[in-house]
Tab-separated table of C-alpha atoms and ligand atoms in Angstrom:
chain	number	residue	atom	x	y	z
A	1	MET	CA	100.423	87.185	136.274
A	2	SER	CA	104.174	87.421	135.628
A	3	ASP	CA	106.631	87.639	138.447
A	4	HIS	CA	108.437	90.911	136.987
A	5	ALA	CA	109.104	93.170	139.609
A	6	ARG	CA	107.870	96.797	138.880
A	7	ASN	CA	110.381	99.571	139.906
A	8	SER	CA	108.582	102.717	138.770
A	9	GLY	CA	109.118	104.411	142.369
A	10	PRO	CA	111.979	106.710	141.277
A	11	MET	CA	109.905	107.700	137.977
A	12	LEU	CA	106.975	108.544	139.930
A	13	ALA	CA	108.985	110.403	142.487
A	14	SER	CA	110.131	112.973	139.908
A	15	GLN	CA	109.457	116.710	139.933
A	16	ARG	CA	105.939	117.205	138.578
A	17	CYS	CA	104.465	120.046	136.346
A	18	GLY	CA	102.460	122.506	138.380
A	19	ALA	CA	100.838	124.241	135.368
A	20	LYS	CA	97.174	124.754	136.012
A	21	THR	CA	94.965	122.844	133.684
A	22	ARG	CA	91.536	123.781	132.432
A	23	SER	CA	89.677	121.560	134.831
A	24	GLY	CA	91.560	123.318	137.680
A	25	GLY	CA	93.994	120.838	139.075
A	26	ALA	CA	97.797	120.741	138.400
A	27	CYS	CA	99.249	119.127	135.374
A	28	CYS	CA	101.330	116.587	137.114
A	29	SER	CA	103.116	115.378	133.990
A	30	PRO	CA	106.861	114.901	134.775
A	31	ALA	CA	108.694	118.269	134.775
A	32	MET	CA	111.771	118.601	132.676
A	33	ARG	CA	115.101	118.447	133.862
A	34	GLY	CA	116.001	121.401	135.881
A	35	ARG	CA	112.571	123.069	135.249
A	36	LYS	CA	109.162	123.322	137.040
A	37	ARG	CA	107.069	122.784	134.057
A	38	CYS	CA	106.839	119.718	131.776
A	39	ARG	CA	107.483	119.881	128.001
A	40	MET	CA	103.970	120.931	126.975
A	41	HIS	CA	103.763	123.798	129.534
A	42	GLY	CA	107.009	125.718	128.828
A	43	GLY	CA	109.645	123.314	130.046
A	44	ALA	CA	110.739	122.456	126.669
A	45	GLN	CA	114.225	122.903	125.729
A	46	GLY	CA	114.753	126.336	124.089
A	47	SER	CA	111.608	127.686	125.335
A	48	GLY	CA	111.453	130.773	127.500
A	49	ALA	CA	113.428	133.811	127.501
A	50	PRO	CA	117.153	133.720	127.597
A	51	LYS	CA	118.916	134.843	130.789
A	52	ALA	CA	119.521	138.544	130.796
A	53	ASN	CA	116.827	139.001	128.271
A	54	ARG	CA	117.882	142.193	126.499
A	55	ASN	CA	114.666	142.092	124.416
A	56	ALA	CA	112.733	142.929	127.736
A	57	ARG	CA	115.133	145.692	128.649
A	58	THR	CA	113.572	149.079	128.507
A	59	HIS	CA	116.050	151.566	130.174
A	60	GLY	CA	118.562	149.437	132.050
A	61	LEU	CA	117.913	151.232	135.323
A	62	PHE	CA	117.391	147.856	137.264
A	63	THR	CA	120.001	145.858	135.595
A	64	ARG	CA	122.352	144.097	137.918
A	65	ASP	CA	125.197	146.225	137.060
A	66	ALA	CA	123.253	149.555	137.486
A	67	ILE	CA	121.997	148.564	140.904
A	68	ALA	CA	125.651	147.502	141.982
A	69	GLU	CA	127.005	150.817	140.642
A	70	ARG	CA	124.395	152.660	142.583
A	71	ARG	CA	125.075	150.930	145.609
A	72	GLN	CA	128.680	151.501	145.380
A	73	ILE	CA	128.282	155.165	144.885
A	74	GLN	CA	125.965	155.187	148.017
A	75	ALA	CA	128.581	153.432	150.108
A	76	LEU	CA	131.218	155.952	149.010
A	77	LEU	CA	129.054	158.801	149.981
A	78	GLY	CA	128.415	157.228	153.435
A	79	GLU	CA	132.112	156.879	153.962
A	80	ALA	CA	132.808	160.648	152.910
A	81	ARG	CA	129.935	161.721	155.191
A	82	LYS	CA	131.254	159.769	158.097
A	83	LEU	CA	134.794	161.205	157.390
A	84	LEU	CA	133.304	164.694	157.440
A	85	GLU	CA	131.642	164.006	160.672
A	86	GLU	CA	134.975	162.933	162.281
A	87	MET	CA	136.730	165.951	160.996
A	88	LYS	CA	134.271	168.351	162.686
B	101	ZN	ZN1	102.547	120.297	132.324
């Protein structure tokens, strides 16, 4: 037996893939950096939809900008109503 000290602790402590396998358990392969899945389960570089996926956009009613705009309008209306109440 060699006296080479094994240091696989940090490797084994890495984030593991949680994809469900056909036998029912989790995949447990090392997940890709910054992702929750391994290279075989959708964690590979370039896989997955791009951020702010325009291909999946239907009408844009729930885009961040549209929601922020509606919220701003509602706040403005609230202020106007408050002002009207104070003028009575
Ligand atoms: Zn996996």
